[in-house]
Tab-separated table of C-alpha atoms in Angstrom:
chain	number	residue	atom	x	y	z
A	1	GLN	CA	-14.748	38.969	-97.164
A	2	VAL	CA	-16.813	37.434	-99.930
A	3	GLN	CA	-17.214	39.570	-102.911
A	4	LEU	CA	-19.184	39.505	-106.264
A	5	VAL	CA	-17.443	41.147	-109.333
A	6	GLU	CA	-19.574	42.002	-112.070
A	7	SER	CA	-18.680	42.671	-115.632
A	8	GLY	CA	-20.056	43.145	-119.048
A	9	GLY	CA	-22.426	46.103	-118.745
A	10	GLY	CA	-22.189	49.105	-121.242
A	11	LEU	CA	-24.024	50.727	-124.139
A	12	VAL	CA	-25.950	48.761	-126.427
A	13	GLN	CA	-28.382	49.570	-129.369
A	14	PRO	CA	-31.899	48.409	-129.044
A	15	GLY	CA	-32.360	44.797	-130.296
A	16	GLY	CA	-28.634	44.165	-129.300
A	17	SER	CA	-27.194	41.689	-126.595
A	18	LEU	CA	-25.183	41.835	-123.748
A	19	ARG	CA	-23.656	39.212	-121.402
A	20	LEU	CA	-23.347	39.732	-117.704
A	21	SER	CA	-20.887	38.014	-115.607
A	22	CYS	CA	-20.734	37.881	-111.937
A	23	ALA	CA	-17.902	35.894	-110.127
A	24	ALA	CA	-17.887	35.413	-106.438
A	25	SER	CA	-14.273	35.116	-104.734
A	26	HIS	CA	-12.588	32.028	-104.223
A	27	GLY	CA	-11.429	30.277	-101.047
A	28	SER	CA	-14.054	31.407	-98.223
A	29	ILE	CA	-17.180	30.100	-100.157
A	30	ARG	CA	-18.392	26.512	-98.993
A	31	SER	CA	-21.271	26.375	-101.438
A	32	ILE	CA	-23.601	28.706	-102.964
A	33	ASN	CA	-27.455	28.275	-102.673
A	34	ALA	CA	-29.091	30.752	-104.946
A	35	MET	CA	-27.835	33.355	-107.445
A	36	GLY	CA	-29.613	36.060	-109.330
A	37	TRP	CA	-29.684	39.403	-111.141
A	38	TYR	CA	-31.485	42.257	-110.177
A	39	ARG	CA	-31.704	45.750	-111.510
A	40	GLN	CA	-32.662	49.399	-110.553
A	41	ALA	CA	-33.508	52.139	-112.869
A	42	PRO	CA	-33.623	55.941	-111.844
A	43	GLY	CA	-36.433	56.581	-109.485
A	44	LYS	CA	-37.430	53.134	-109.300
A	45	GLN	CA	-37.218	50.298	-106.923
A	46	ARG	CA	-34.794	47.436	-107.298
A	47	GLU	CA	-36.486	44.589	-108.842
A	48	LEU	CA	-35.662	40.949	-109.578
A	49	VAL	CA	-34.640	40.055	-113.088
A	50	ALA	CA	-33.833	36.417	-112.815
A	51	ASP	CA	-32.476	34.022	-110.431
A	52	ILE	CA	-31.174	30.224	-110.487
A	53	THR	CA	-30.932	27.746	-107.635
A	54	SER	CA	-28.056	25.263	-106.956
A	55	GLY	CA	-29.711	22.874	-108.798
A	56	GLY	CA	-30.229	24.747	-111.967
A	57	SER	CA	-34.122	25.962	-111.498
A	58	THR	CA	-34.806	29.453	-112.983
A	59	ASN	CA	-37.014	32.302	-112.449
A	60	TYR	CA	-37.665	35.203	-114.358
A	61	ALA	CA	-39.382	38.608	-114.256
A	62	ASP	CA	-42.438	38.835	-116.890
A	63	SER	CA	-40.779	41.689	-118.501
A	64	VAL	CA	-37.602	39.530	-119.756
A	65	LYS	CA	-39.039	36.052	-120.266
A	66	GLY	CA	-38.028	34.976	-123.560
A	67	ARG	CA	-35.146	37.508	-124.082
A	68	PHE	CA	-32.802	36.867	-120.974
A	69	THR	CA	-31.222	33.786	-119.998
A	70	ILE	CA	-29.586	33.131	-116.763
A	71	SER	CA	-27.019	30.399	-115.991
A	72	ARG	CA	-24.252	29.327	-113.671
A	73	ASP	CA	-20.741	27.546	-113.605
A	74	ASN	CA	-20.579	26.202	-110.194
A	75	ALA	CA	-17.081	25.168	-110.680
A	76	LYS	CA	-16.243	28.966	-111.305
A	77	ASN	CA	-18.791	30.455	-108.746
A	78	THR	CA	-20.005	32.412	-111.345
A	79	VAL	CA	-23.477	33.338	-112.490
A	80	TYR	CA	-24.374	34.832	-116.254
A	81	LEU	CA	-27.068	36.822	-117.393
A	82	GLU	CA	-27.404	36.650	-121.402
A	83	MET	CA	-29.606	39.524	-122.579
A	84	ASP	CA	-30.977	39.318	-126.067
A	85	SER	CA	-33.261	41.746	-127.763
A	86	LEU	CA	-32.673	44.566	-125.412
A	87	LYS	CA	-35.159	47.384	-125.128
A	88	PRO	CA	-34.631	50.965	-123.760
A	89	GLU	CA	-36.662	49.912	-120.596
A	90	ASP	CA	-34.131	47.512	-119.705
A	91	THR	CA	-31.744	50.495	-119.058
A	92	ALA	CA	-30.666	50.160	-115.339
A	93	VAL	CA	-27.978	49.354	-113.122
A	94	TYR	CA	-27.823	45.567	-112.847
A	95	TYR	CA	-26.756	43.832	-109.515
A	96	CYS	CA	-26.029	40.480	-108.873
A	97	ASN	CA	-26.647	38.378	-105.744
A	98	ALA	CA	-25.808	35.287	-104.166
A	99	ASP	CA	-26.800	33.425	-101.031
A	100	LEU	CA	-23.867	31.300	-99.801
A	101	TRP	CA	-22.193	29.364	-96.959
A	102	THR	CA	-18.592	30.069	-95.925
A	103	TRP	CA	-16.403	27.639	-94.417
A	104	ILE	CA	-16.549	28.916	-91.097
A	105	GLY	CA	-20.371	28.576	-90.825
A	106	ARG	CA	-21.763	31.968	-92.019
A	107	TYR	CA	-24.648	32.080	-94.344
A	108	LEU	CA	-24.366	35.429	-96.292
A	109	GLU	CA	-26.397	37.510	-98.831
A	110	VAL	CA	-23.836	39.113	-100.925
A	111	TRP	CA	-24.319	41.687	-103.483
A	112	GLY	CA	-22.229	42.882	-106.453
A	113	GLN	CA	-21.191	46.512	-106.915
A	114	GLY	CA	-23.838	46.859	-109.889
A	115	THR	CA	-22.871	47.339	-113.626
A	116	LEU	CA	-24.813	49.758	-115.859
A	117	VAL	CA	-26.818	48.606	-118.751
A	118	THR	CA	-27.705	51.501	-121.094
A	119	VAL	CA	-30.165	50.552	-124.143
A	120	SER	CA	-30.302	53.603	-126.506
A	121	SER	CA	-29.509	54.533	-129.940
């Protein structure tokens, strides 16, 4: 089945930067519509951080505007999240998401396993 593999999480100091990557598996994917990043902090609901359409249109949560940048490489079926000027309140498990079509005609919403981002001194 289609899988999203995330990487790039870790511990970073406030004001620092991290770049998250999420790659969808090859072979079974016909096309990917939207891709995005969500996050969930302890005791809170999962929230949208940013998403990007196949045409490159982006959307950001107000809390990350000006600090985070989402991008995608369609040839690699990969979405990135560049996180700059990180704050302690950015600490959360980050999940990538993709809406896609498979070669057998299925439309799927797929989630990554999550990667922990901890912003702390």
